[in-house]
PDB file of C-alpha atoms in Angstrom:
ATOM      1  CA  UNK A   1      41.676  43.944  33.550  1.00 66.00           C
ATOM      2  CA  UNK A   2      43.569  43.682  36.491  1.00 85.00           C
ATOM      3  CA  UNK A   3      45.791  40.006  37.570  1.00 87.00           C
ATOM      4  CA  UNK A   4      43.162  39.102  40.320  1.00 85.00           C
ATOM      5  CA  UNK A   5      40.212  39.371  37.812  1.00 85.00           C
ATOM      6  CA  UNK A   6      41.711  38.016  35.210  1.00 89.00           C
ATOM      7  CA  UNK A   7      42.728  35.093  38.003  1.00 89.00           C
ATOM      8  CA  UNK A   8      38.849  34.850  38.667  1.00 89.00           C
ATOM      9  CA  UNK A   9      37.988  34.706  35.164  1.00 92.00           C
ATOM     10  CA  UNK A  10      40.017  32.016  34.880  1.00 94.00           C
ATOM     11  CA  UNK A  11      38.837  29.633  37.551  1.00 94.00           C
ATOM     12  CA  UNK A  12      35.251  29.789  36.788  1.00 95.00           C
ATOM     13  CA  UNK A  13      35.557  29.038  33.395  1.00 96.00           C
ATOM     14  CA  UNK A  14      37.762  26.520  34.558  1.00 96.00           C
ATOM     15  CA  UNK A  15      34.997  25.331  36.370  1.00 97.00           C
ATOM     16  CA  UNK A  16      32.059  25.929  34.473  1.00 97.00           C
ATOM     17  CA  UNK A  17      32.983  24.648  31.292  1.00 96.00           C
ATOM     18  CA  UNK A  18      35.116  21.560  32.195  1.00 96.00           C
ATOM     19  CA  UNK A  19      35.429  20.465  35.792  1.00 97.00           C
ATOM     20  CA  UNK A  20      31.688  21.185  36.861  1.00 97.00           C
ATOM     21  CA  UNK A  21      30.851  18.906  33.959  1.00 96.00           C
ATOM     22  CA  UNK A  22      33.450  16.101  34.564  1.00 96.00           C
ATOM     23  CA  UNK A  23      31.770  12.427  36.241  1.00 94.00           C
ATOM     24  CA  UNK A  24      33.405  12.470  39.166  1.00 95.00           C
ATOM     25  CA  UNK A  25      32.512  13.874  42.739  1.00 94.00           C
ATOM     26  CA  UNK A  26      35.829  13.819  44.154  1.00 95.00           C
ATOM     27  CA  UNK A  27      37.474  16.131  41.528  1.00 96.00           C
ATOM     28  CA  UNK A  28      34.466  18.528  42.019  1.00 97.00           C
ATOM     29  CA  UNK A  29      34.751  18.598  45.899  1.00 97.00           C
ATOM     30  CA  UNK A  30      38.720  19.253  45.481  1.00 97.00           C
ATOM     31  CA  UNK A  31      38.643  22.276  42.774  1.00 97.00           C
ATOM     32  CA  UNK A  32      35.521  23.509  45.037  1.00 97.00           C
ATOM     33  CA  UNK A  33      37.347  23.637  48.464  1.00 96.00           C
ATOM     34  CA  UNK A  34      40.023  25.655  46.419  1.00 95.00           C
ATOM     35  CA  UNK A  35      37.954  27.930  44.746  1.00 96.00           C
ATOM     36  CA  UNK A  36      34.619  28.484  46.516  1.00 97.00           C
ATOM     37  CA  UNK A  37      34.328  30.980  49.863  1.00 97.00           C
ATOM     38  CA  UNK A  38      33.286  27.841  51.823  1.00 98.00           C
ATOM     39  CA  UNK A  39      32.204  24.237  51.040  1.00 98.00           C
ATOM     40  CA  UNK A  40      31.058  22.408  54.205  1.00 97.00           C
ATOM     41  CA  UNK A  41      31.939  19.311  55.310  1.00 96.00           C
ATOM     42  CA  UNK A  42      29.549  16.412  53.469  1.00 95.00           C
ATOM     43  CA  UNK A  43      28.053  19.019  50.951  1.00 96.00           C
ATOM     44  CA  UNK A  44      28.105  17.870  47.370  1.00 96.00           C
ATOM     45  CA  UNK A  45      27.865  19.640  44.492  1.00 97.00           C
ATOM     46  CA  UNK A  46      26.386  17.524  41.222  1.00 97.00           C
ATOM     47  CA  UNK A  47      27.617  18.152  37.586  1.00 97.00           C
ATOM     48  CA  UNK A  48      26.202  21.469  35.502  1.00 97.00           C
ATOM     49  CA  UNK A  49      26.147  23.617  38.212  1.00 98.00           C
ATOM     50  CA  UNK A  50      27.525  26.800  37.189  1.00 98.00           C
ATOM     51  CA  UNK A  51      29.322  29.621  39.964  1.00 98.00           C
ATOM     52  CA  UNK A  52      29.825  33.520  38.530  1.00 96.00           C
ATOM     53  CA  UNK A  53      32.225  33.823  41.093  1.00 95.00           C
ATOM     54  CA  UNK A  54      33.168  31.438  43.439  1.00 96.00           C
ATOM     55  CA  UNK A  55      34.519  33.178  45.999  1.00 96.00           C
ATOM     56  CA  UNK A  56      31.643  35.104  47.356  1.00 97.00           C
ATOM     57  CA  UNK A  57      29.790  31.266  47.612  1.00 98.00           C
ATOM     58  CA  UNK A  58      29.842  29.922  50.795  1.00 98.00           C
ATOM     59  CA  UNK A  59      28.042  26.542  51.424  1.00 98.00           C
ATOM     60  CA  UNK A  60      27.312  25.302  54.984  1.00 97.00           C
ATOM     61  CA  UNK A  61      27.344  21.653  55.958  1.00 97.00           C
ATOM     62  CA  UNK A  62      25.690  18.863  54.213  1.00 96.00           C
ATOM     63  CA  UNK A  63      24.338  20.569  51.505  1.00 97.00           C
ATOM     64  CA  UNK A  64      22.936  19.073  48.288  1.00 96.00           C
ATOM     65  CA  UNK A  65      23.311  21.253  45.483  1.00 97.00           C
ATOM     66  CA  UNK A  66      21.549  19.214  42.643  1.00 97.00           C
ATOM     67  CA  UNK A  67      22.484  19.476  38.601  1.00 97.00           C
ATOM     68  CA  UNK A  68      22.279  22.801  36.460  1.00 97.00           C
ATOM     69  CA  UNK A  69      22.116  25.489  39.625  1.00 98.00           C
ATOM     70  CA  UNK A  70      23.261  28.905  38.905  1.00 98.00           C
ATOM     71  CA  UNK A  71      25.270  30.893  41.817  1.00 98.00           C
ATOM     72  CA  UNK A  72      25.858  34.075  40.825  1.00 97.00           C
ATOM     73  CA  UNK A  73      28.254  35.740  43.312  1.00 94.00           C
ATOM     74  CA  UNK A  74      28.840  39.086  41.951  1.00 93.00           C
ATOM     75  CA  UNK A  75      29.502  41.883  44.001  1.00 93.00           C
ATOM     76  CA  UNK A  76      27.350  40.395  46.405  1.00 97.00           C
ATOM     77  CA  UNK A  77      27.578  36.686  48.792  1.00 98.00           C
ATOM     78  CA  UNK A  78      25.472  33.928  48.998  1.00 98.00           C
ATOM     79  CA  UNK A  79      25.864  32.049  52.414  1.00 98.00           C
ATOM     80  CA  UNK A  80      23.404  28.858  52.774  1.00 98.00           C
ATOM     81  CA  UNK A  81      23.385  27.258  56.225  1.00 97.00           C
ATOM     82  CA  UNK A  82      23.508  23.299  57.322  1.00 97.00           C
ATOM     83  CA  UNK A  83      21.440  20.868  55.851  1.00 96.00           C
ATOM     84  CA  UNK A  84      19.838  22.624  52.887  1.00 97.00           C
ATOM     85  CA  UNK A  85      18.799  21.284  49.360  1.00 97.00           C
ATOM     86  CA  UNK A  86      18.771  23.001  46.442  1.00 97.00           C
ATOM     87  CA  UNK A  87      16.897  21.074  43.228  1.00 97.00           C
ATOM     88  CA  UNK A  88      17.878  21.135  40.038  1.00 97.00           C
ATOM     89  CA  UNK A  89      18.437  23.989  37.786  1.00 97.00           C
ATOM     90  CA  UNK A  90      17.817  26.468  40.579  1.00 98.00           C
ATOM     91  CA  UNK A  91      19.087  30.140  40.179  1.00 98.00           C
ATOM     92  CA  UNK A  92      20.382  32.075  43.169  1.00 98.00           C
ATOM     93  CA  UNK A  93      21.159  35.903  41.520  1.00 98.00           C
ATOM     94  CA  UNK A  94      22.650  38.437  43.997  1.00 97.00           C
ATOM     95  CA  UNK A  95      22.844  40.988  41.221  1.00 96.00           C
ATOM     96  CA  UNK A  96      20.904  43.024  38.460  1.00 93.00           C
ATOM     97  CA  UNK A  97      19.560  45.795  37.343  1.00 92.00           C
ATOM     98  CA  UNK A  98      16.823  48.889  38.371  1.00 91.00           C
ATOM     99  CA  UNK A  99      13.802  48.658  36.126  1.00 89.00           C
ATOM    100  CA  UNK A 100      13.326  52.503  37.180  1.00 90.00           C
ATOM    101  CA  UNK A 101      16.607  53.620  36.190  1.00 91.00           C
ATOM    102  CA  UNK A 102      17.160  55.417  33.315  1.00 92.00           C
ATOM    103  CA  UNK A 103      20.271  53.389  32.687  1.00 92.00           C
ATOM    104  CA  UNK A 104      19.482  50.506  34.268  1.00 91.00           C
ATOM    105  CA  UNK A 105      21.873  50.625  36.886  1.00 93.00           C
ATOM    106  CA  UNK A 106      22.700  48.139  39.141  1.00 93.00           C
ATOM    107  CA  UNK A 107      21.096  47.099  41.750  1.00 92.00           C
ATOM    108  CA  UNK A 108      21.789  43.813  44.293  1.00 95.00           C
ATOM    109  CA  UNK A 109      22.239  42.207  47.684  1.00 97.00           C
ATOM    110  CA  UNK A 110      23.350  39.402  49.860  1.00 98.00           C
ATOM    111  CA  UNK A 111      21.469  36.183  49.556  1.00 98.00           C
ATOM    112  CA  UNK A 112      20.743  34.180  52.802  1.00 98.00           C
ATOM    113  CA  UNK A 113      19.371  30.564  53.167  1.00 98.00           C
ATOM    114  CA  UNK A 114      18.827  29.311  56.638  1.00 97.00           C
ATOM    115  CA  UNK A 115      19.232  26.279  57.964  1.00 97.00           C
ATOM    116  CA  UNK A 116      16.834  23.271  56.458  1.00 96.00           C
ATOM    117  CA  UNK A 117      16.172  25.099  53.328  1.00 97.00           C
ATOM    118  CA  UNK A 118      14.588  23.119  51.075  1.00 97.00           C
ATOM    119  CA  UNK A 119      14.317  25.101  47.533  1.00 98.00           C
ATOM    120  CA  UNK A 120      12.475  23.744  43.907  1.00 97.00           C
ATOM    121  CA  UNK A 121      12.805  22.788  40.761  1.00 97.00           C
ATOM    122  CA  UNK A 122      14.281  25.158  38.372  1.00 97.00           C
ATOM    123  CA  UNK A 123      13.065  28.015  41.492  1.00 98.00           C
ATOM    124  CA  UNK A 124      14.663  31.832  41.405  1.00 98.00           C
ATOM    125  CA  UNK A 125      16.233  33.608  44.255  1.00 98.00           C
ATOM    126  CA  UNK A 126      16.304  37.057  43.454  1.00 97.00           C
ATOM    127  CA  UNK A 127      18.628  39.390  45.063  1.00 97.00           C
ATOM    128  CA  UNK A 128      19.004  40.393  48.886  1.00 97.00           C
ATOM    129  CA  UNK A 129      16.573  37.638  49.771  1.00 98.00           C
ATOM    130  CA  UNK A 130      16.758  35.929  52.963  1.00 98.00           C
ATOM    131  CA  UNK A 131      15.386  32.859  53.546  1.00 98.00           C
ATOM    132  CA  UNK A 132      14.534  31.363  56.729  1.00 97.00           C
ATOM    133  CA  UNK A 133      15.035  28.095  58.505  1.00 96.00           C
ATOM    134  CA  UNK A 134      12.997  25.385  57.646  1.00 96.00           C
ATOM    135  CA  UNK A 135      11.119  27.018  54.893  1.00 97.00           C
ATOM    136  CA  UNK A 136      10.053  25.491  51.298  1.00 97.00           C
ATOM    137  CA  UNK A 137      10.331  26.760  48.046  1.00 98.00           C
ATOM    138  CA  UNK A 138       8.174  25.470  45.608  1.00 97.00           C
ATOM    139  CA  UNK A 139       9.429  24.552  42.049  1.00 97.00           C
ATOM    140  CA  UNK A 140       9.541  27.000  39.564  1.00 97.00           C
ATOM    141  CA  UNK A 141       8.725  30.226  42.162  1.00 98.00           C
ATOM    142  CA  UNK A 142      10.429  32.962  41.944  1.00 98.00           C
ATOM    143  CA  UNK A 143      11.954  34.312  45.085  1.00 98.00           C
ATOM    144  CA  UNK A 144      11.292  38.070  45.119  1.00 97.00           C
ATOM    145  CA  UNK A 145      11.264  39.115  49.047  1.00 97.00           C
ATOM    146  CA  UNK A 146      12.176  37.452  52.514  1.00 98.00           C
ATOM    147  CA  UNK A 147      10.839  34.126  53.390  1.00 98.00           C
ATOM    148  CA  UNK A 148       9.700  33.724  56.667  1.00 97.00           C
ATOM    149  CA  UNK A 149      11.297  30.394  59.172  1.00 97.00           C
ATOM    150  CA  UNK A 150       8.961  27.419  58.227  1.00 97.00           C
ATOM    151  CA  UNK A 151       7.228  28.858  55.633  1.00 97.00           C
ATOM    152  CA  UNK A 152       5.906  26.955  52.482  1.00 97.00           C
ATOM    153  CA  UNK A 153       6.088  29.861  49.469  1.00 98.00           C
ATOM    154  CA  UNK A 154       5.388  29.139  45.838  1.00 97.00           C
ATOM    155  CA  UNK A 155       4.435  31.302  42.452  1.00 97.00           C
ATOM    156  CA  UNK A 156       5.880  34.088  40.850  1.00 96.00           C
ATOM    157  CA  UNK A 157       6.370  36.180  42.370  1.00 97.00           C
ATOM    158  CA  UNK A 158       6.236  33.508  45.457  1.00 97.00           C
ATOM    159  CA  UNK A 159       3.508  33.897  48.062  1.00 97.00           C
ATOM    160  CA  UNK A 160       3.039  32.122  51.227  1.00 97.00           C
ATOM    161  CA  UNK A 161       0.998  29.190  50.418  1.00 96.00           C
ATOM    162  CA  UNK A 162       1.497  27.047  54.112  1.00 95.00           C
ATOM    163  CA  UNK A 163       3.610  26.682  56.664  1.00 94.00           C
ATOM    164  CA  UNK A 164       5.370  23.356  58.101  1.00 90.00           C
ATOM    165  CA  UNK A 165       4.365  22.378  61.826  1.00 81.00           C
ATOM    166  CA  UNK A 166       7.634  20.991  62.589  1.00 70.00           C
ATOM    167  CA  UNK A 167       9.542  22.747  64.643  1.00 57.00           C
ATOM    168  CA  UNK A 168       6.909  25.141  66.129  1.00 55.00           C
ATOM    169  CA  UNK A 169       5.623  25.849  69.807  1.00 49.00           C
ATOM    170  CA  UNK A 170       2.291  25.718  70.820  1.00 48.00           C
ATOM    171  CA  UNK A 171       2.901  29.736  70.965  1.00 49.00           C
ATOM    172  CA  UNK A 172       3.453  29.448  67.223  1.00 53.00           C
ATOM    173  CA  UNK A 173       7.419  30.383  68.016  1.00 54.00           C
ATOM    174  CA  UNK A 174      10.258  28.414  65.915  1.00 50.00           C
ATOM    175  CA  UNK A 175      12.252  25.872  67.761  1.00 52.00           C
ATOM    176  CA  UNK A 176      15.251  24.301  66.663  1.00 49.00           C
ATOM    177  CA  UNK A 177      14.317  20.805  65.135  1.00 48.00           C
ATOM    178  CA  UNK A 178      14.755  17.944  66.610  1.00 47.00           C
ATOM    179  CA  UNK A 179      18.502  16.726  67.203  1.00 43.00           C
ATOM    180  CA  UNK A 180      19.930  14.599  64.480  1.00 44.00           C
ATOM    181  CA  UNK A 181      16.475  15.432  61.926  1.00 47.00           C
ATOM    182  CA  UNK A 182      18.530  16.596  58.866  1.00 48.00           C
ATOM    183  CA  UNK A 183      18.814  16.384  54.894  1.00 44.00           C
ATOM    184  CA  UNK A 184      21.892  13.644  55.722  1.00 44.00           C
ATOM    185  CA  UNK A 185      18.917  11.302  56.650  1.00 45.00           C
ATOM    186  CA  UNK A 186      17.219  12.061  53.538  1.00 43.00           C
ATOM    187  CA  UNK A 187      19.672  11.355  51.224  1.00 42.00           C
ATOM    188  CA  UNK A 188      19.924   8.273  52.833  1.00 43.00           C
ATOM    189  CA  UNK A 189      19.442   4.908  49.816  1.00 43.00           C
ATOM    190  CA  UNK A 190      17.399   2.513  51.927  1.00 46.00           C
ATOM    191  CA  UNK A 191      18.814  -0.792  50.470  1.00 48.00           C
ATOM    192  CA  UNK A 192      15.654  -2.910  50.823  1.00 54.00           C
ATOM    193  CA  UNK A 193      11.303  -2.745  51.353  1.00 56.00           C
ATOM    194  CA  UNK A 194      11.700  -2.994  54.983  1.00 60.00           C
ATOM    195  CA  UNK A 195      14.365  -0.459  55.462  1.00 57.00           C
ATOM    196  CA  UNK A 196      13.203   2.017  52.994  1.00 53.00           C
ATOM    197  CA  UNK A 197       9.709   2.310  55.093  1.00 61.00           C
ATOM    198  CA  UNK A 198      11.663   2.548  58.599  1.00 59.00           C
ATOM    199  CA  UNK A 199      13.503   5.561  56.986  1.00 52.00           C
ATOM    200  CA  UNK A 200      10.383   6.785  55.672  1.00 53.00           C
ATOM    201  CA  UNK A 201       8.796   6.529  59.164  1.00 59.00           C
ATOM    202  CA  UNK A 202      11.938   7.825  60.830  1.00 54.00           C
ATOM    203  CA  UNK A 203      11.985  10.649  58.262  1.00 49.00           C
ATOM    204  CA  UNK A 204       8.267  11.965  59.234  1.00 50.00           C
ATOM    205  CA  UNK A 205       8.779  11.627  63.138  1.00 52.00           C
ATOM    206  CA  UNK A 206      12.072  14.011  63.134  1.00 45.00           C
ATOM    207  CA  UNK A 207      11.637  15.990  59.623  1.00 45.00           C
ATOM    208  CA  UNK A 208       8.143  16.334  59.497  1.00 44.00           C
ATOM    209  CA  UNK A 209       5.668  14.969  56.973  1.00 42.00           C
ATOM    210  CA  UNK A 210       7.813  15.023  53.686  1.00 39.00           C
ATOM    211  CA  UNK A 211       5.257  13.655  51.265  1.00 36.00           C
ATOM    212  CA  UNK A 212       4.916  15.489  48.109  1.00 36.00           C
ATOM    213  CA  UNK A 213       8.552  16.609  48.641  1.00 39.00           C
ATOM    214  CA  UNK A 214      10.037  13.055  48.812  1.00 38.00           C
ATOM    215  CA  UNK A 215       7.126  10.544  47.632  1.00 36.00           C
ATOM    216  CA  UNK A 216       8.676   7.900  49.064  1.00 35.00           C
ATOM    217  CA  UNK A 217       9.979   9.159  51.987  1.00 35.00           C
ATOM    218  CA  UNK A 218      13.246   9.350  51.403  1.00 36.00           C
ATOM    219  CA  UNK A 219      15.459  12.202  49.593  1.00 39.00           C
ATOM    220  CA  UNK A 220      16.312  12.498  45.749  1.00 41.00           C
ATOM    221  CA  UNK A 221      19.686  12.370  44.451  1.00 42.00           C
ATOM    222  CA  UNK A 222      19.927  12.470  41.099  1.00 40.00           C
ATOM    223  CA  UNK A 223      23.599  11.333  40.883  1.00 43.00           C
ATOM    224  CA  UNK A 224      23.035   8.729  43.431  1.00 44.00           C
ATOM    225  CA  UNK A 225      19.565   7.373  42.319  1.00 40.00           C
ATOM    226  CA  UNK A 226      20.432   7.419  38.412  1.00 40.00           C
ATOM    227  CA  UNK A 227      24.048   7.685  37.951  1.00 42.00           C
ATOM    228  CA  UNK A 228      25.596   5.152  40.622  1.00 38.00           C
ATOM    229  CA  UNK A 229      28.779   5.049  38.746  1.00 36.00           C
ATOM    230  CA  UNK A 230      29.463   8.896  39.536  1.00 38.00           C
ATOM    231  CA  UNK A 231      29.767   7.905  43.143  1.00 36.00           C
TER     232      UNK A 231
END
């Protein structure tokens, strides 16, 4: 094994076993921006979640990477654009094996997620999988081939079950959404009735109708919602 390996080894099960696990946000974030390819500005990344290797993750802006995900990160990158959340105990794998090999040798690729992402609970990216902008993945699917912009997928293996209006022509053509609609709103905690529904209305006028994602209208933050004192 040689020093920059060994080096790797070290950091993620520096991470994995003690700092990913440790209550505070702000130690996280530092040993992240260190160690990870990229962590964008406002992303946060909650306790459990596990990185194979670090360096080929890179995380775009204002990302919410909730508790337990696996990034894998072996030979191969995953890149996730602005604004994407990713629920809990998700699995992004950019490496395994050919069933059709006699050895089972291995077999991987890059791992894409658009802008606007919004992935499941305890859902499976499989390998060279690209995911486009604005599309859903249902809890629990697993991710097996390319996921169209907008696109509401969902099974295993994952099948196109819907598609989200927002941000579509009357040509059927993506657009880019609406300036300012992003997962920062969502994760917004509406301190009172009145507010909570005037983010929920803002929410479905710029984002799109969000119900049976957010039931209230509003995003889900585990750390924030349940564990204040992790702020």
């Amino acid at each position: 094994m040689n020093a920059r390996i060994f080096a790797g080894a070290v950091l993620a099960y520096g991470y994995n076993h003690w700092v990913g696990n440790f209550p505070s946000r702000r130690v996280r974030e530092i040993y992240l921006r260190g160690w990870l390819g990229k962590l964008g500005a406002k992303s946060g990344v909650q306790m459990g979640c596990r990185f194979l290797n670090g360096r080929k993750v890179f995380l775009g802006e204002r990302n919410v990477i909730n508790f337990g995900c696996l990034f894998d990160g072996r030979k191969f990158s995953i890149r996730t654009g602005s604004n994407v959340s990713i629920g809990p105990e998700a699995t992004i794998l950019t490496l395994g094996h050919d069933p059709r090999s006699a050895t089972f040798a291995d077999r991987g690729g890059d791992v894409v997620i658009g802008d606007r992402v919004w992935i499941g609970y305890r859902a499976i990216v499989l390998p060279g999988v690209t995911i486009g902008e604005g599309a859903v993945i249902g809890a629990g699917s697993v991710v097996t081939k390319d996921v169209q912009p907008y696109a509401i997928v969902a099974g295993n293996p994952a099948r196109k079950i819907g598609e989200r209006s927002i941000g579509k022509t009357e040509s059927g053509n993506a657009e880019p959404m609406p300036a300012g609609a992003g997962w920062e709103d969502c994760l917004r905690q509406p301190s009172g009735q009145d507010e909570r529904e005037r983010t929920s209305q803002k929410l479905k006028s710029e984002c799109g109708n969000f119900e049976g994602i957010f039931p209230d209208g509003r995003g889900f933050d585990y750390e924030l919602d349940y564990q204040p004192w992790l702020l």
